[in-house]
mmCIF file of C-alpha atoms in Angstrom:
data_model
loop_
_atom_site.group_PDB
_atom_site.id
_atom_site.type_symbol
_atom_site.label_atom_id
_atom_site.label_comp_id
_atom_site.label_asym_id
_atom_site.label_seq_id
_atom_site.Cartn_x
_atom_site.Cartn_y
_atom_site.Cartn_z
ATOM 1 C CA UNK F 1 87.451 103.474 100.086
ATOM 2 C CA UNK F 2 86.182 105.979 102.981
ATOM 3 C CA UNK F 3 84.074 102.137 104.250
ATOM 4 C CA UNK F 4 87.713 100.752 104.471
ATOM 5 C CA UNK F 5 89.339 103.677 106.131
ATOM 6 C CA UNK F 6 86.591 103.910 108.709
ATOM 7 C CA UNK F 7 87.570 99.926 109.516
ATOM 8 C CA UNK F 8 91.074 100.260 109.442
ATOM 9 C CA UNK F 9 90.695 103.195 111.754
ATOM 10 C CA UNK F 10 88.028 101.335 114.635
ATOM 11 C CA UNK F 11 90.438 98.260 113.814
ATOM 12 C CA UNK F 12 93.799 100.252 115.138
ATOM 13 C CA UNK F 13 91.794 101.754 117.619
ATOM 14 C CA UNK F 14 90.399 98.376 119.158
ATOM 15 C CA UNK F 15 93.955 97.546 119.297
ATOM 16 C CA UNK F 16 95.292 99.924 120.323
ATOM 17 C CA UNK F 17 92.882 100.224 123.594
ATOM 18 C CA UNK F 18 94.014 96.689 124.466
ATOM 19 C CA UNK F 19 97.570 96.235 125.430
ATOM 20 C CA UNK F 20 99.516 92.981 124.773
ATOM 21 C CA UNK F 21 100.896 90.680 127.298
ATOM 22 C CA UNK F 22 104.426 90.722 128.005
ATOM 23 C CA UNK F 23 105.357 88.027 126.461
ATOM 24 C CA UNK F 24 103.008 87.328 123.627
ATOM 25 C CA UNK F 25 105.107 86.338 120.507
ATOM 26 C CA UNK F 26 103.758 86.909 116.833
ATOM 27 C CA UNK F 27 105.370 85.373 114.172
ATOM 28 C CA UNK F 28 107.282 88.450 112.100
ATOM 29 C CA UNK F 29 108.638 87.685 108.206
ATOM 30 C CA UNK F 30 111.749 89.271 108.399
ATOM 31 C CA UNK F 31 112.915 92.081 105.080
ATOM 32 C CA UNK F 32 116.020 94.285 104.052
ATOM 33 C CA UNK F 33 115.622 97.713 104.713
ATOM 34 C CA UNK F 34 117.728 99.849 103.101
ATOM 35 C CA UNK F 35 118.309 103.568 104.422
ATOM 36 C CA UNK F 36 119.968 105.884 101.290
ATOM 37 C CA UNK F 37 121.256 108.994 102.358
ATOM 38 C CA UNK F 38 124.455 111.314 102.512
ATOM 39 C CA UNK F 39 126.069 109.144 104.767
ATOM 40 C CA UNK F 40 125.129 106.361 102.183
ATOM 41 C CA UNK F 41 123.286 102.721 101.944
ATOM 42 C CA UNK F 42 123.077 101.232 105.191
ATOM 43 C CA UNK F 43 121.351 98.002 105.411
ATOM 44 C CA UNK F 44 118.461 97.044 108.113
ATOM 45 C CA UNK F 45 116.780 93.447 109.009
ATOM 46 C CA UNK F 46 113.945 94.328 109.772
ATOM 47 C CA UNK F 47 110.492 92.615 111.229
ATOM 48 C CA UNK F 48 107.437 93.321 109.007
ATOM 49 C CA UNK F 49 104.422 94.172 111.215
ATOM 50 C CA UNK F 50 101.762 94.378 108.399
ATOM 51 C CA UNK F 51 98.251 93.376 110.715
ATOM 52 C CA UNK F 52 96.865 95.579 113.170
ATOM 53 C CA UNK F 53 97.595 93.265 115.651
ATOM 54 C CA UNK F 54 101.429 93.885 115.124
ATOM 55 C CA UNK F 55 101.119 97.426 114.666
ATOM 56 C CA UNK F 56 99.944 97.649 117.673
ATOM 57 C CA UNK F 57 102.734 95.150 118.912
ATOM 58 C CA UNK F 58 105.865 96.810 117.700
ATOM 59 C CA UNK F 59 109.081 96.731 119.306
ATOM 60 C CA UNK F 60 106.971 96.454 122.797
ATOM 61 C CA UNK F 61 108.535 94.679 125.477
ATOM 62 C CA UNK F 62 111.986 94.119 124.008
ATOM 63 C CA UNK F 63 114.830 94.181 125.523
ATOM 64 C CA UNK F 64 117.781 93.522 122.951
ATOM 65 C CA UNK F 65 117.736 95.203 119.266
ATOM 66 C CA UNK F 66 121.029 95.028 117.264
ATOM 67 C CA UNK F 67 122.473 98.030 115.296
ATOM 68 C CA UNK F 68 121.207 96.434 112.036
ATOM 69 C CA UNK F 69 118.067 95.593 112.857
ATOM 70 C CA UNK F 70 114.489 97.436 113.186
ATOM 71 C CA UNK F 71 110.541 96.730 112.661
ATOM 72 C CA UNK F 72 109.147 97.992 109.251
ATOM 73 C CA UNK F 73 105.497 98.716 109.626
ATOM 74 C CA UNK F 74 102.686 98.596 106.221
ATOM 75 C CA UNK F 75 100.070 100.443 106.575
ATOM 76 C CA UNK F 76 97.283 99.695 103.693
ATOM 77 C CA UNK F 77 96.858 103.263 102.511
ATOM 78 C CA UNK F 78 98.820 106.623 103.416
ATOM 79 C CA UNK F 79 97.115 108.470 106.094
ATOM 80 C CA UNK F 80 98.385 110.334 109.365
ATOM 81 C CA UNK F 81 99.943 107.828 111.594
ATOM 82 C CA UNK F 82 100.635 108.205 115.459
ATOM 83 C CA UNK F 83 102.996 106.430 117.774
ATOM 84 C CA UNK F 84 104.193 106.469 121.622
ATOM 85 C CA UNK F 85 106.359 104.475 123.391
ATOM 86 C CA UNK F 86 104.004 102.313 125.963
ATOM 87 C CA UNK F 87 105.899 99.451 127.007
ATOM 88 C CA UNK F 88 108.519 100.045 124.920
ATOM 89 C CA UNK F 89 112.231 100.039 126.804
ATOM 90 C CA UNK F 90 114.938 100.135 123.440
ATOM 91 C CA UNK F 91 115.565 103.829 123.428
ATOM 92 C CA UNK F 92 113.905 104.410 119.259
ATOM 93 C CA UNK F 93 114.095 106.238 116.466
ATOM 94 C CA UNK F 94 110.768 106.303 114.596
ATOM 95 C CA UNK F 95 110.978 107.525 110.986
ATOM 96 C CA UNK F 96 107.766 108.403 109.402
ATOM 97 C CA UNK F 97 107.944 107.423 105.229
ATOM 98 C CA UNK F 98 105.767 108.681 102.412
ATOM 99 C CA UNK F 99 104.377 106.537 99.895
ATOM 100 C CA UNK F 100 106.931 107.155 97.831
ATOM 101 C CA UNK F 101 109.664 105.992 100.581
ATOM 102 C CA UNK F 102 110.941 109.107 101.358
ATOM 103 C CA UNK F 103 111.247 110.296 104.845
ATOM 104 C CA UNK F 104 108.688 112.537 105.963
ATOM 105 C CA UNK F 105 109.853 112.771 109.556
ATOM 106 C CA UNK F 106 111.760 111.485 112.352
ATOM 107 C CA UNK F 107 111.596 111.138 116.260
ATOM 108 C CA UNK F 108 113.384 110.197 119.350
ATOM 109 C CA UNK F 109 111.165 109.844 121.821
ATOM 110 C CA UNK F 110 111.844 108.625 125.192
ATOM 111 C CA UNK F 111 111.433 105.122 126.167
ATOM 112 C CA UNK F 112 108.270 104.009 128.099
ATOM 113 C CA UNK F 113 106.691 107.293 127.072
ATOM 114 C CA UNK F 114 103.036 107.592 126.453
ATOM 115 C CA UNK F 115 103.355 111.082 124.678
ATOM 116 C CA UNK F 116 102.613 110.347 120.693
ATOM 117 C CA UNK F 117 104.853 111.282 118.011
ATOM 118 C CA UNK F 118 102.785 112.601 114.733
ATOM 119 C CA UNK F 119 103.415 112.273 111.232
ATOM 120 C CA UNK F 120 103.089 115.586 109.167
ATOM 121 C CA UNK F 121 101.603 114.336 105.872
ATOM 122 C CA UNK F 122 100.007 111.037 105.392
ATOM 123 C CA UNK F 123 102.697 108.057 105.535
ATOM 124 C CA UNK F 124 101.952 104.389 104.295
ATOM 125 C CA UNK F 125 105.119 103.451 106.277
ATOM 126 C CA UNK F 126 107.399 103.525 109.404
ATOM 127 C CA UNK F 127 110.753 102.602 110.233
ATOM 128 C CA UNK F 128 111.997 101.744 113.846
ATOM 129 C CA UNK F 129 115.626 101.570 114.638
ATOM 130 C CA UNK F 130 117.876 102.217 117.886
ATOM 131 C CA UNK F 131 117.914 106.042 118.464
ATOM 132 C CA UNK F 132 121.855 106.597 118.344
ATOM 133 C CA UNK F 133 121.842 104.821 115.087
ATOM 134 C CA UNK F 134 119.221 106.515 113.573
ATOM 135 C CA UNK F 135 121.467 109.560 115.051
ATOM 136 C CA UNK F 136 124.665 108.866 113.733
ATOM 137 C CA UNK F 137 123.076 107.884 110.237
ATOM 138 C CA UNK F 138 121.955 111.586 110.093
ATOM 139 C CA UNK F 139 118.446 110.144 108.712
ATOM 140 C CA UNK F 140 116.716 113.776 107.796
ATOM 141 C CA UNK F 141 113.054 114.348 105.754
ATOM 142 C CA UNK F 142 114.133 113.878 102.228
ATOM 143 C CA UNK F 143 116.182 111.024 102.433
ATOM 144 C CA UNK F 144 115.184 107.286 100.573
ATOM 145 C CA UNK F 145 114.104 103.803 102.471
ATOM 146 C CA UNK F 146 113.803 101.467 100.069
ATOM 147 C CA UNK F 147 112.910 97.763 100.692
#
């Protein structure tokens, strides 16, 4: 297991030195997301980025995200994750989930920014959705993401 973590880790970190060309399309699988909280079950369509190569992608580059939509990232094992906002223009909430989908955190970080965001505890998981939704949803540490 630590063999497969060290890979993963030089994997992410190959990618993530490189950055994408505007432009370059991967081919996402598409999932329900559902977000379960006080406010209640609001449903997401999201994009599954499951390879390093599209966790490295993300939501880079886009310009148009609808209110019901987001990008669901796997990771193969919890662990601490970090993300920024290079190249990114949608204005984002990233939301940080445990292994067993709760929320550990949640940020708003400014587009194009190049300051990470940090997960607290190790996350297997993370949800991206437009920042005033993920405001107006009230989406706090605790709360269930189920897909």
């Amino acid at each position: 297991m630590k063999m497969y973590s060290i890979i993963v880790y030089i994997t992410i970190a190959i990618f993530t030195i490189t950055t994408p060309l505007e432009g370059t399309k991967l081919n996402y699988t598409k999932t329900n997301v559902y977000v379960i909280n006080e406010k209640g079950t609001n449903l997401f369509v999201c994009d599954i980025a499951d390879t390093p190569e599209k966790w490295q992608t993300g939501l880079m580059f886009r310009k148009n995200l609808k209110s019901n939509e987001g990008m669901i990232f796997i990771f193969p094992f919890p662990q601490y994750l970090s993300f920024w906002m290079k190249n990114t223009y949608l204005p984002l909430a990233i939301i940080f989930i445990k292994e067993d989908k709760t929320v550990s955190d949640i940020f708003f970080p400014q587009p194009l920014s190049t300051i990470p965001v940090n997960s607290s505890t190790k996350c297997k998981y993370v949800l991206e959705i437009l920042s005033n939704v993920g405001k107006d949803l009230n989406i706090k540490k605790g709360d269930k993401i189920l897909f």
